[in-house]
mmCIF file with all atom_site columns, C-alpha atoms in Angstrom:
data_model
loop_
_atom_site.group_PDB
_atom_site.id
_atom_site.type_symbol
_atom_site.label_atom_id
_atom_site.label_alt_id
_atom_site.label_comp_id
_atom_site.label_asym_id
_atom_site.label_entity_id
_atom_site.label_seq_id
_atom_site.pdbx_PDB_ins_code
_atom_site.Cartn_x
_atom_site.Cartn_y
_atom_site.Cartn_z
_atom_site.occupancy
_atom_site.B_iso_or_equiv
_atom_site.pdbx_formal_charge
_atom_site.auth_seq_id
_atom_site.auth_comp_id
_atom_site.auth_asym_id
_atom_site.auth_atom_id
_atom_site.pdbx_PDB_model_num
ATOM 1   C CA . ASP A 1 1   ? -38.691 -3.580  -2.629 1.00 63.00 ? 1   ASP A CA 1
ATOM 2   C CA . ALA A 1 2   ? -40.972 -1.801  -0.172 1.00 80.00 ? 2   ALA A CA 1
ATOM 3   C CA . GLY A 1 3   ? -39.091 -3.013  2.905  1.00 93.00 ? 3   GLY A CA 1
ATOM 4   C CA . VAL A 1 4   ? -40.737 -4.141  6.109  1.00 96.00 ? 4   VAL A CA 1
ATOM 5   C CA . ILE A 1 5   ? -44.149 -2.496  6.493  1.00 97.00 ? 5   ILE A CA 1
ATOM 6   C CA . GLN A 1 6   ? -45.688 -1.736  9.868  1.00 98.00 ? 6   GLN A CA 1
ATOM 7   C CA . SER A 1 7   ? -49.014 -0.289  10.822 1.00 97.00 ? 7   SER A CA 1
ATOM 8   C CA . PRO A 1 8   ? -50.187 1.844   12.457 1.00 97.00 ? 8   PRO A CA 1
ATOM 9   C CA . ARG A 1 9   ? -47.213 4.158   12.721 1.00 97.00 ? 9   ARG A CA 1
ATOM 10  C CA . HIS A 1 10  ? -48.635 5.835   15.769 1.00 97.00 ? 10  HIS A CA 1
ATOM 11  C CA . GLU A 1 11  ? -51.206 4.601   18.251 1.00 97.00 ? 11  GLU A CA 1
ATOM 12  C CA . VAL A 1 12  ? -52.669 6.372   21.271 1.00 97.00 ? 12  VAL A CA 1
ATOM 13  C CA . THR A 1 13  ? -55.022 4.378   23.367 1.00 97.00 ? 13  THR A CA 1
ATOM 14  C CA . GLU A 1 14  ? -56.380 4.259   26.869 1.00 97.00 ? 14  GLU A CA 1
ATOM 15  C CA . MET A 1 15  ? -55.451 1.789   29.531 1.00 97.00 ? 15  MET A CA 1
ATOM 16  C CA . GLY A 1 16  ? -57.429 -1.383  29.262 1.00 96.00 ? 16  GLY A CA 1
ATOM 17  C CA . GLN A 1 17  ? -57.975 -1.201  25.540 1.00 97.00 ? 17  GLN A CA 1
ATOM 18  C CA . GLU A 1 18  ? -56.836 -3.856  23.047 1.00 97.00 ? 18  GLU A CA 1
ATOM 19  C CA . VAL A 1 19  ? -54.020 -2.879  20.756 1.00 97.00 ? 19  VAL A CA 1
ATOM 20  C CA . THR A 1 20  ? -53.081 -4.700  17.558 1.00 98.00 ? 20  THR A CA 1
ATOM 21  C CA . LEU A 1 21  ? -49.873 -3.992  15.716 1.00 98.00 ? 21  LEU A CA 1
ATOM 22  C CA . ARG A 1 22  ? -49.293 -5.279  12.202 1.00 98.00 ? 22  ARG A CA 1
ATOM 23  C CA . CYS A 1 23  ? -46.277 -6.194  10.169 1.00 98.00 ? 23  CYS A CA 1
ATOM 24  C CA . LYS A 1 24  ? -45.648 -7.292  6.586  1.00 97.00 ? 24  LYS A CA 1
ATOM 25  C CA . PRO A 1 25  ? -42.076 -8.699  6.207  1.00 96.00 ? 25  PRO A CA 1
ATOM 26  C CA . ILE A 1 26  ? -39.967 -8.372  3.080  1.00 94.00 ? 26  ILE A CA 1
ATOM 27  C CA . SER A 1 27  ? -41.085 -10.867 0.491  1.00 93.00 ? 27  SER A CA 1
ATOM 28  C CA . GLY A 1 28  ? -39.011 -14.073 0.610  1.00 90.00 ? 28  GLY A CA 1
ATOM 29  C CA . HIS A 1 29  ? -37.727 -13.563 4.111  1.00 92.00 ? 29  HIS A CA 1
ATOM 30  C CA . ASN A 1 30  ? -38.299 -16.532 6.374  1.00 89.00 ? 30  ASN A CA 1
ATOM 31  C CA . SER A 1 31  ? -37.638 -15.081 9.790  1.00 91.00 ? 31  SER A CA 1
ATOM 32  C CA . LEU A 1 32  ? -39.648 -12.317 11.545 1.00 94.00 ? 32  LEU A CA 1
ATOM 33  C CA . PHE A 1 33  ? -38.856 -10.574 14.792 1.00 94.00 ? 33  PHE A CA 1
ATOM 34  C CA . TRP A 1 34  ? -40.838 -8.356  17.097 1.00 97.00 ? 34  TRP A CA 1
ATOM 35  C CA . TYR A 1 35  ? -38.911 -5.909  19.327 1.00 96.00 ? 35  TYR A CA 1
ATOM 36  C CA . ARG A 1 36  ? -39.844 -3.294  21.834 1.00 96.00 ? 36  ARG A CA 1
ATOM 37  C CA . GLN A 1 37  ? -37.656 -0.232  22.401 1.00 95.00 ? 37  GLN A CA 1
ATOM 38  C CA . THR A 1 38  ? -37.698 2.038   25.450 1.00 92.00 ? 38  THR A CA 1
ATOM 39  C CA . MET A 1 39  ? -35.228 4.512   26.822 1.00 86.00 ? 39  MET A CA 1
ATOM 40  C CA . MET A 1 40  ? -34.735 2.463   29.976 1.00 85.00 ? 40  MET A CA 1
ATOM 41  C CA . ARG A 1 41  ? -34.418 -1.001  28.550 1.00 86.00 ? 41  ARG A CA 1
ATOM 42  C CA . GLY A 1 42  ? -33.253 -0.426  25.013 1.00 88.00 ? 42  GLY A CA 1
ATOM 43  C CA . LEU A 1 43  ? -34.223 -2.791  22.236 1.00 92.00 ? 43  LEU A CA 1
ATOM 44  C CA . GLU A 1 44  ? -35.683 -6.040  23.524 1.00 91.00 ? 44  GLU A CA 1
ATOM 45  C CA . LEU A 1 45  ? -36.605 -9.060  21.467 1.00 92.00 ? 45  LEU A CA 1
ATOM 46  C CA . LEU A 1 46  ? -40.166 -10.134 22.246 1.00 94.00 ? 46  LEU A CA 1
ATOM 47  C CA . ILE A 1 47  ? -40.675 -13.076 19.860 1.00 94.00 ? 47  ILE A CA 1
ATOM 48  C CA . TYR A 1 48  ? -39.415 -14.425 16.599 1.00 91.00 ? 48  TYR A CA 1
ATOM 49  C CA . PHE A 1 49  ? -40.805 -16.769 13.932 1.00 93.00 ? 49  PHE A CA 1
ATOM 50  C CA . ASN A 1 50  ? -39.116 -19.023 11.464 1.00 90.00 ? 50  ASN A CA 1
ATOM 51  C CA . ASN A 1 51  ? -41.270 -20.101 8.521  1.00 91.00 ? 51  ASN A CA 1
ATOM 52  C CA . ASN A 1 52  ? -44.370 -18.747 10.317 1.00 93.00 ? 52  ASN A CA 1
ATOM 53  C CA . VAL A 1 53  ? -43.684 -20.876 13.422 1.00 92.00 ? 53  VAL A CA 1
ATOM 54  C CA . PRO A 1 54  ? -42.953 -19.149 16.773 1.00 92.00 ? 54  PRO A CA 1
ATOM 55  C CA . ILE A 1 55  ? -39.523 -20.267 17.873 1.00 89.00 ? 55  ILE A CA 1
ATOM 56  C CA . ASP A 1 56  ? -38.906 -18.319 21.067 1.00 86.00 ? 56  ASP A CA 1
ATOM 57  C CA . ASP A 1 57  ? -41.386 -16.150 22.888 1.00 88.00 ? 57  ASP A CA 1
ATOM 58  C CA . SER A 1 58  ? -39.481 -15.926 26.164 1.00 86.00 ? 58  SER A CA 1
ATOM 59  C CA . GLY A 1 59  ? -39.170 -12.171 25.686 1.00 88.00 ? 59  GLY A CA 1
ATOM 60  C CA . MET A 1 60  ? -42.928 -11.624 25.743 1.00 91.00 ? 60  MET A CA 1
ATOM 61  C CA . PRO A 1 61  ? -43.546 -9.678  28.970 1.00 85.00 ? 61  PRO A CA 1
ATOM 62  C CA . GLU A 1 62  ? -46.662 -11.497 30.104 1.00 83.00 ? 62  GLU A CA 1
ATOM 63  C CA . ASP A 1 63  ? -49.874 -13.097 29.026 1.00 89.00 ? 63  ASP A CA 1
ATOM 64  C CA . ARG A 1 64  ? -51.304 -9.786  27.964 1.00 94.00 ? 64  ARG A CA 1
ATOM 65  C CA . PHE A 1 65  ? -49.020 -10.035 24.842 1.00 96.00 ? 65  PHE A CA 1
ATOM 66  C CA . SER A 1 66  ? -49.641 -12.419 22.015 1.00 96.00 ? 66  SER A CA 1
ATOM 67  C CA . ALA A 1 67  ? -48.206 -12.687 18.537 1.00 97.00 ? 67  ALA A CA 1
ATOM 68  C CA . LYS A 1 68  ? -49.366 -14.609 15.460 1.00 96.00 ? 68  LYS A CA 1
ATOM 69  C CA . MET A 1 69  ? -48.063 -15.192 11.996 1.00 96.00 ? 69  MET A CA 1
ATOM 70  C CA . PRO A 1 70  ? -50.845 -16.820 9.965  1.00 96.00 ? 70  PRO A CA 1
ATOM 71  C CA . ASN A 1 71  ? -48.807 -16.687 6.721  1.00 94.00 ? 71  ASN A CA 1
ATOM 72  C CA . ALA A 1 72  ? -45.453 -15.684 5.333  1.00 93.00 ? 72  ALA A CA 1
ATOM 73  C CA . SER A 1 73  ? -46.555 -12.132 4.583  1.00 94.00 ? 73  SER A CA 1
ATOM 74  C CA . PHE A 1 74  ? -48.301 -11.041 7.745  1.00 96.00 ? 74  PHE A CA 1
ATOM 75  C CA . SER A 1 75  ? -47.838 -10.963 11.498 1.00 98.00 ? 75  SER A CA 1
ATOM 76  C CA . THR A 1 76  ? -49.639 -9.305  14.387 1.00 98.00 ? 76  THR A CA 1
ATOM 77  C CA . LEU A 1 77  ? -48.660 -8.395  17.912 1.00 98.00 ? 77  LEU A CA 1
ATOM 78  C CA . LYS A 1 78  ? -51.602 -7.903  20.257 1.00 97.00 ? 78  LYS A CA 1
ATOM 79  C CA . ILE A 1 79  ? -51.717 -6.366  23.685 1.00 97.00 ? 79  ILE A CA 1
ATOM 80  C CA . GLN A 1 80  ? -54.873 -7.000  25.701 1.00 96.00 ? 80  GLN A CA 1
ATOM 81  C CA . PRO A 1 81  ? -55.445 -5.249  28.002 1.00 95.00 ? 81  PRO A CA 1
ATOM 82  C CA . SER A 1 82  ? -52.937 -2.487  27.448 1.00 96.00 ? 82  SER A CA 1
ATOM 83  C CA . GLU A 1 83  ? -51.252 -0.648  30.357 1.00 96.00 ? 83  GLU A CA 1
ATOM 84  C CA . PRO A 1 84  ? -49.241 2.597   30.489 1.00 96.00 ? 84  PRO A CA 1
ATOM 85  C CA . ARG A 1 85  ? -45.969 0.661   30.952 1.00 95.00 ? 85  ARG A CA 1
ATOM 86  C CA . ASP A 1 86  ? -46.529 -0.773  27.530 1.00 96.00 ? 86  ASP A CA 1
ATOM 87  C CA . SER A 1 87  ? -45.754 2.580   25.998 1.00 97.00 ? 87  SER A CA 1
ATOM 88  C CA . ALA A 1 88  ? -42.814 2.128   23.681 1.00 97.00 ? 88  ALA A CA 1
ATOM 89  C CA . VAL A 1 89  ? -41.762 1.847   20.020 1.00 97.00 ? 89  VAL A CA 1
ATOM 90  C CA . TYR A 1 90  ? -42.461 -1.605  18.630 1.00 98.00 ? 90  TYR A CA 1
ATOM 91  C CA . PHE A 1 91  ? -40.324 -2.689  15.696 1.00 98.00 ? 91  PHE A CA 1
ATOM 92  C CA . CYS A 1 92  ? -40.817 -5.627  13.365 1.00 97.00 ? 92  CYS A CA 1
ATOM 93  C CA . ALA A 1 93  ? -37.827 -6.953  11.510 1.00 95.00 ? 93  ALA A CA 1
ATOM 94  C CA . SER A 1 94  ? -37.318 -9.699  8.920  1.00 94.00 ? 94  SER A CA 1
ATOM 95  C CA . ARG A 1 95  ? -34.497 -11.550 7.321  1.00 90.00 ? 95  ARG A CA 1
ATOM 96  C CA . PRO A 1 96  ? -33.792 -14.584 5.170  1.00 83.00 ? 96  PRO A CA 1
ATOM 97  C CA . LEU A 1 97  ? -33.548 -17.745 7.297  1.00 73.00 ? 97  LEU A CA 1
ATOM 98  C CA . ALA A 1 98  ? -30.140 -18.976 6.283  1.00 66.00 ? 98  ALA A CA 1
ATOM 99  C CA . GLY A 1 99  ? -26.778 -17.278 6.039  1.00 61.00 ? 99  GLY A CA 1
ATOM 100 C CA . ALA A 1 100 ? -28.032 -13.735 6.458  1.00 68.00 ? 100 ALA A CA 1
ATOM 101 C CA . GLU A 1 101 ? -25.848 -11.218 8.271  1.00 72.00 ? 101 GLU A CA 1
ATOM 102 C CA . THR A 1 102 ? -28.564 -8.884  9.263  1.00 81.00 ? 102 THR A CA 1
ATOM 103 C CA . GLN A 1 103 ? -32.206 -8.209  9.707  1.00 88.00 ? 103 GLN A CA 1
ATOM 104 C CA . TYR A 1 104 ? -34.164 -5.396  8.186  1.00 91.00 ? 104 TYR A CA 1
ATOM 105 C CA . PHE A 1 105 ? -36.263 -3.257  10.500 1.00 95.00 ? 105 PHE A CA 1
ATOM 106 C CA . GLY A 1 106 ? -39.611 -1.659  9.764  1.00 97.00 ? 106 GLY A CA 1
ATOM 107 C CA . PRO A 1 107 ? -40.248 1.954   10.637 1.00 96.00 ? 107 PRO A CA 1
ATOM 108 C CA . GLY A 1 108 ? -41.787 1.032   14.018 1.00 97.00 ? 108 GLY A CA 1
ATOM 109 C CA . THR A 1 109 ? -45.091 1.737   15.727 1.00 98.00 ? 109 THR A CA 1
ATOM 110 C CA . ARG A 1 110 ? -45.067 4.338   18.486 1.00 97.00 ? 110 ARG A CA 1
ATOM 111 C CA . LEU A 1 111 ? -47.509 3.276   21.089 1.00 98.00 ? 111 LEU A CA 1
ATOM 112 C CA . LEU A 1 112 ? -48.752 5.534   23.895 1.00 97.00 ? 112 LEU A CA 1
ATOM 113 C CA . VAL A 1 113 ? -51.089 4.073   26.485 1.00 97.00 ? 113 VAL A CA 1
ATOM 114 C CA . LEU A 1 114 ? -52.736 6.671   28.609 1.00 96.00 ? 114 LEU A CA 1
ATOM 115 C CA . GLN B 2 1   ? -28.133 -14.327 30.959 1.00 52.00 ? 1   GLN B CA 1
ATOM 116 C CA . LYS B 2 2   ? -26.967 -12.726 27.763 1.00 62.00 ? 2   LYS B CA 1
ATOM 117 C CA . GLU B 2 3   ? -25.965 -9.118  28.448 1.00 83.00 ? 3   GLU B CA 1
ATOM 118 C CA . VAL B 2 4   ? -24.548 -6.557  26.045 1.00 91.00 ? 4   VAL B CA 1
ATOM 119 C CA . GLU B 2 5   ? -23.236 -3.476  27.711 1.00 92.00 ? 5   GLU B CA 1
ATOM 120 C CA . GLN B 2 6   ? -22.531 -0.120  26.161 1.00 91.00 ? 6   GLN B CA 1
ATOM 121 C CA . ASN B 2 7   ? -21.684 3.273   27.627 1.00 82.00 ? 7   ASN B CA 1
ATOM 122 C CA . SER B 2 8   ? -24.887 5.313   27.100 1.00 75.00 ? 8   SER B CA 1
ATOM 123 C CA . GLY B 2 9   ? -22.858 8.485   26.584 1.00 80.00 ? 9   GLY B CA 1
ATOM 124 C CA . PRO B 2 10  ? -23.501 10.996  25.284 1.00 90.00 ? 10  PRO B CA 1
ATOM 125 C CA . LEU B 2 11  ? -20.229 11.007  23.441 1.00 95.00 ? 11  LEU B CA 1
ATOM 126 C CA . SER B 2 12  ? -19.254 14.208  21.745 1.00 96.00 ? 12  SER B CA 1
ATOM 127 C CA . VAL B 2 13  ? -16.443 14.607  19.261 1.00 96.00 ? 13  VAL B CA 1
ATOM 128 C CA . PRO B 2 14  ? -15.431 17.497  16.975 1.00 97.00 ? 14  PRO B CA 1
ATOM 129 C CA . GLU B 2 15  ? -15.896 17.118  13.239 1.00 97.00 ? 15  GLU B CA 1
ATOM 130 C CA . GLY B 2 16  ? -12.985 15.321  11.626 1.00 97.00 ? 16  GLY B CA 1
ATOM 131 C CA . ALA B 2 17  ? -11.997 13.484  14.833 1.00 97.00 ? 17  ALA B CA 1
ATOM 132 C CA . ILE B 2 18  ? -12.137 9.710   15.512 1.00 97.00 ? 18  ILE B CA 1
ATOM 133 C CA . ALA B 2 19  ? -15.143 8.479   17.479 1.00 96.00 ? 19  ALA B CA 1
ATOM 134 C CA . SER B 2 20  ? -14.573 5.307   19.475 1.00 96.00 ? 20  SER B CA 1
ATOM 135 C CA . LEU B 2 21  ? -17.574 3.291   20.654 1.00 96.00 ? 21  LEU B CA 1
ATOM 136 C CA . ASN B 2 22  ? -17.240 0.258   22.897 1.00 95.00 ? 22  ASN B CA 1
ATOM 137 C CA . CYS B 2 23  ? -19.356 -2.716  23.725 1.00 95.00 ? 23  CYS B CA 1
ATOM 138 C CA . THR B 2 24  ? -18.818 -5.693  26.036 1.00 95.00 ? 24  THR B CA 1
ATOM 139 C CA . TYR B 2 25  ? -20.794 -8.939  26.104 1.00 94.00 ? 25  TYR B CA 1
ATOM 140 C CA . SER B 2 26  ? -21.184 -11.567 28.735 1.00 92.00 ? 26  SER B CA 1
ATOM 141 C CA . ASP B 2 27  ? -21.829 -14.811 26.808 1.00 87.00 ? 27  ASP B CA 1
ATOM 142 C CA . ARG B 2 28  ? -18.669 -16.472 25.581 1.00 86.00 ? 28  ARG B CA 1
ATOM 143 C CA . GLY B 2 29  ? -20.787 -18.402 23.128 1.00 84.00 ? 29  GLY B CA 1
ATOM 144 C CA . SER B 2 30  ? -21.436 -15.258 21.187 1.00 86.00 ? 30  SER B CA 1
ATOM 145 C CA . GLN B 2 31  ? -20.466 -15.749 17.541 1.00 85.00 ? 31  GLN B CA 1
ATOM 146 C CA . SER B 2 32  ? -21.446 -12.789 15.471 1.00 89.00 ? 32  SER B CA 1
ATOM 147 C CA . PHE B 2 33  ? -21.217 -9.093  16.264 1.00 93.00 ? 33  PHE B CA 1
ATOM 148 C CA . PHE B 2 34  ? -23.046 -6.187  14.756 1.00 94.00 ? 34  PHE B CA 1
ATOM 149 C CA . TRP B 2 35  ? -23.104 -2.424  14.844 1.00 96.00 ? 35  TRP B CA 1
ATOM 150 C CA . TYR B 2 36  ? -26.331 -0.621  14.002 1.00 96.00 ? 36  TYR B CA 1
ATOM 151 C CA . ARG B 2 37  ? -26.911 3.084   13.641 1.00 97.00 ? 37  ARG B CA 1
ATOM 152 C CA . GLN B 2 38  ? -30.183 4.632   14.700 1.00 97.00 ? 38  GLN B CA 1
ATOM 153 C CA . TYR B 2 39  ? -31.149 8.175   13.946 1.00 97.00 ? 39  TYR B CA 1
ATOM 154 C CA . SER B 2 40  ? -33.634 9.797   16.203 1.00 94.00 ? 40  SER B CA 1
ATOM 155 C CA . GLY B 2 41  ? -37.158 8.654   15.433 1.00 93.00 ? 41  GLY B CA 1
ATOM 156 C CA . LYS B 2 42  ? -35.938 6.072   12.893 1.00 95.00 ? 42  LYS B CA 1
ATOM 157 C CA . SER B 2 43  ? -35.313 2.371   12.860 1.00 96.00 ? 43  SER B CA 1
ATOM 158 C CA . PRO B 2 44  ? -31.921 0.744   13.337 1.00 95.00 ? 44  PRO B CA 1
ATOM 159 C CA . GLU B 2 45  ? -29.818 0.147   10.224 1.00 94.00 ? 45  GLU B CA 1
ATOM 160 C CA . LEU B 2 46  ? -26.813 -2.087  9.908  1.00 92.00 ? 46  LEU B CA 1
ATOM 161 C CA . ILE B 2 47  ? -23.383 -0.522  9.638  1.00 93.00 ? 47  ILE B CA 1
ATOM 162 C CA . MET B 2 48  ? -21.038 -3.443  10.015 1.00 92.00 ? 48  MET B CA 1
ATOM 163 C CA . PHE B 2 49  ? -20.759 -7.001  11.216 1.00 92.00 ? 49  PHE B CA 1
ATOM 164 C CA . ILE B 2 50  ? -17.694 -8.953  12.345 1.00 93.00 ? 50  ILE B CA 1
ATOM 165 C CA . TYR B 2 51  ? -17.161 -12.642 13.167 1.00 89.00 ? 51  TYR B CA 1
ATOM 166 C CA . SER B 2 52  ? -13.405 -13.054 13.659 1.00 91.00 ? 52  SER B CA 1
ATOM 167 C CA . ASN B 2 53  ? -10.916 -11.525 16.054 1.00 93.00 ? 53  ASN B CA 1
ATOM 168 C CA . GLY B 2 54  ? -9.168  -8.488  14.729 1.00 94.00 ? 54  GLY B CA 1
ATOM 169 C CA . ASP B 2 55  ? -10.171 -5.486  12.633 1.00 95.00 ? 55  ASP B CA 1
ATOM 170 C CA . LYS B 2 56  ? -12.609 -5.115  9.803  1.00 95.00 ? 56  LYS B CA 1
ATOM 171 C CA . GLU B 2 57  ? -12.648 -1.914  7.794  1.00 96.00 ? 57  GLU B CA 1
ATOM 172 C CA . ASP B 2 58  ? -15.368 -0.443  5.669  1.00 94.00 ? 58  ASP B CA 1
ATOM 173 C CA . GLY B 2 59  ? -14.789 3.077   4.470  1.00 96.00 ? 59  GLY B CA 1
ATOM 174 C CA . ARG B 2 60  ? -14.573 5.376   7.484  1.00 97.00 ? 60  ARG B CA 1
ATOM 175 C CA . PHE B 2 61  ? -15.762 2.614   9.820  1.00 97.00 ? 61  PHE B CA 1
ATOM 176 C CA . THR B 2 62  ? -13.597 -0.006  11.575 1.00 97.00 ? 62  THR B CA 1
ATOM 177 C CA . ALA B 2 63  ? -14.988 -2.762  13.766 1.00 96.00 ? 63  ALA B CA 1
ATOM 178 C CA . GLN B 2 64  ? -12.606 -4.404  16.211 1.00 97.00 ? 64  GLN B CA 1
ATOM 179 C CA . LEU B 2 65  ? -13.317 -7.711  17.972 1.00 96.00 ? 65  LEU B CA 1
ATOM 180 C CA . ASN B 2 66  ? -11.489 -9.248  20.898 1.00 95.00 ? 66  ASN B CA 1
ATOM 181 C CA . LYS B 2 67  ? -13.174 -12.496 21.958 1.00 93.00 ? 67  LYS B CA 1
ATOM 182 C CA . ALA B 2 68  ? -10.756 -13.182 24.767 1.00 93.00 ? 68  ALA B CA 1
ATOM 183 C CA . SER B 2 69  ? -11.673 -9.931  26.400 1.00 94.00 ? 69  SER B CA 1
ATOM 184 C CA . GLN B 2 70  ? -15.275 -10.090 25.235 1.00 94.00 ? 70  GLN B CA 1
ATOM 185 C CA . TYR B 2 71  ? -15.456 -6.684  23.690 1.00 94.00 ? 71  TYR B CA 1
ATOM 186 C CA . VAL B 2 72  ? -16.184 -5.246  20.317 1.00 96.00 ? 72  VAL B CA 1
ATOM 187 C CA . SER B 2 73  ? -15.613 -1.687  19.274 1.00 96.00 ? 73  SER B CA 1
ATOM 188 C CA . LEU B 2 74  ? -16.476 0.674   16.438 1.00 97.00 ? 74  LEU B CA 1
ATOM 189 C CA . LEU B 2 75  ? -14.135 3.406   15.217 1.00 97.00 ? 75  LEU B CA 1
ATOM 190 C CA . ILE B 2 76  ? -15.488 6.173   13.031 1.00 97.00 ? 76  ILE B CA 1
ATOM 191 C CA . ARG B 2 77  ? -12.747 8.170   11.291 1.00 97.00 ? 77  ARG B CA 1
ATOM 192 C CA . ASP B 2 78  ? -13.188 11.669  10.052 1.00 97.00 ? 78  ASP B CA 1
ATOM 193 C CA . SER B 2 79  ? -16.399 12.047  11.928 1.00 97.00 ? 79  SER B CA 1
ATOM 194 C CA . GLN B 2 80  ? -19.147 14.037  10.196 1.00 97.00 ? 80  GLN B CA 1
ATOM 195 C CA . PRO B 2 81  ? -22.174 15.733  11.722 1.00 97.00 ? 81  PRO B CA 1
ATOM 196 C CA . SER B 2 82  ? -24.237 13.254  9.771  1.00 96.00 ? 82  SER B CA 1
ATOM 197 C CA . ASP B 2 83  ? -22.731 10.507  11.977 1.00 97.00 ? 83  ASP B CA 1
ATOM 198 C CA . SER B 2 84  ? -24.668 11.964  14.973 1.00 97.00 ? 84  SER B CA 1
ATOM 199 C CA . ALA B 2 85  ? -26.905 9.111   16.049 1.00 97.00 ? 85  ALA B CA 1
ATOM 200 C CA . THR B 2 86  ? -27.316 6.341   18.582 1.00 96.00 ? 86  THR B CA 1
ATOM 201 C CA . TYR B 2 87  ? -25.089 3.321   17.864 1.00 97.00 ? 87  TYR B CA 1
ATOM 202 C CA . LEU B 2 88  ? -26.340 -0.091  18.962 1.00 96.00 ? 88  LEU B CA 1
ATOM 203 C CA . CYS B 2 89  ? -24.154 -3.077  19.489 1.00 95.00 ? 89  CYS B CA 1
ATOM 204 C CA . ALA B 2 90  ? -25.702 -6.512  18.966 1.00 93.00 ? 90  ALA B CA 1
ATOM 205 C CA . VAL B 2 91  ? -24.540 -10.075 19.284 1.00 92.00 ? 91  VAL B CA 1
ATOM 206 C CA . THR B 2 92  ? -25.851 -13.494 18.246 1.00 88.00 ? 92  THR B CA 1
ATOM 207 C CA . LEU B 2 93  ? -25.075 -16.925 19.515 1.00 80.00 ? 93  LEU B CA 1
ATOM 208 C CA . ASN B 2 94  ? -24.173 -19.888 17.314 1.00 67.00 ? 94  ASN B CA 1
ATOM 209 C CA . THR B 2 95  ? -27.798 -20.383 16.458 1.00 63.00 ? 95  THR B CA 1
ATOM 210 C CA . GLY B 2 96  ? -27.717 -16.995 14.753 1.00 61.00 ? 96  GLY B CA 1
ATOM 211 C CA . ASN B 2 97  ? -31.378 -16.188 15.081 1.00 72.00 ? 97  ASN B CA 1
ATOM 212 C CA . GLN B 2 98  ? -31.627 -14.117 18.229 1.00 80.00 ? 98  GLN B CA 1
ATOM 213 C CA . PHE B 2 99  ? -30.011 -10.715 18.305 1.00 86.00 ? 99  PHE B CA 1
ATOM 214 C CA . TYR B 2 100 ? -29.170 -9.321  21.739 1.00 89.00 ? 100 TYR B CA 1
ATOM 215 C CA . PHE B 2 101 ? -28.811 -5.566  21.709 1.00 92.00 ? 101 PHE B CA 1
ATOM 216 C CA . GLY B 2 102 ? -27.110 -3.147  23.989 1.00 92.00 ? 102 GLY B CA 1
ATOM 217 C CA . THR B 2 103 ? -28.922 0.032   25.040 1.00 90.00 ? 103 THR B CA 1
ATOM 218 C CA . GLY B 2 104 ? -26.864 2.154   22.655 1.00 93.00 ? 104 GLY B CA 1
ATOM 219 C CA . THR B 2 105 ? -24.371 4.993   22.791 1.00 94.00 ? 105 THR B CA 1
ATOM 220 C CA . SER B 2 106 ? -25.429 8.443   21.711 1.00 94.00 ? 106 SER B CA 1
ATOM 221 C CA . LEU B 2 107 ? -22.870 10.192  19.474 1.00 96.00 ? 107 LEU B CA 1
ATOM 222 C CA . THR B 2 108 ? -22.827 13.849  18.661 1.00 96.00 ? 108 THR B CA 1
ATOM 223 C CA . VAL B 2 109 ? -20.353 15.210  16.114 1.00 97.00 ? 109 VAL B CA 1
ATOM 224 C CA . ILE B 2 110 ? -19.837 18.922  16.643 1.00 96.00 ? 110 ILE B CA 1
ATOM 225 C CA . PRO B 2 111 ? -19.246 20.978  13.451 1.00 94.00 ? 111 PRO B CA 1
#
């Protein structure tokens, strides 16, 4: 199994630009999570999906952030327009919906907004 | 508000010693408790999970849960330099879907 796949692994952009982060969950996993990690705030849950449906997006910082999951094998997190304070590592994680003890994290996308 | 608190450290222990990592949580509805290890520049990986009060052992690792006092700890026996990492505590409520993470404790094992 290839594990959770994220792209790009690194992204450097300028303030005001649109950023799109991509995630492919582990095949057969029903839940998908987007996290943001910074030194100051640690690992924060942004949004999660069950069976491609967004369940809780209360962690999304503001309207500049949006996430979609058009099918079971693909999700995107979009920031438009980006700001320097969005600089962080963004992780995607997936797990089976029922009875799973853990979630499996992707390698993360390191985002730097100049 | 669901808060998970950890001492950020850094915690330094000599090789072969016991490392003790602590975590407290605010929501009494928390049901499941997890310890993740994160090496620098890498993603978190699960070490252990625990549901019931008491101790749970897995090799050199022991998780301890005390729901009355709302704390969970991780003991690492015979610490090795390869244990040097940041350890994240996480909890879930009875719905089980949302993981709430602490900010992590940095551990350094000195050879």
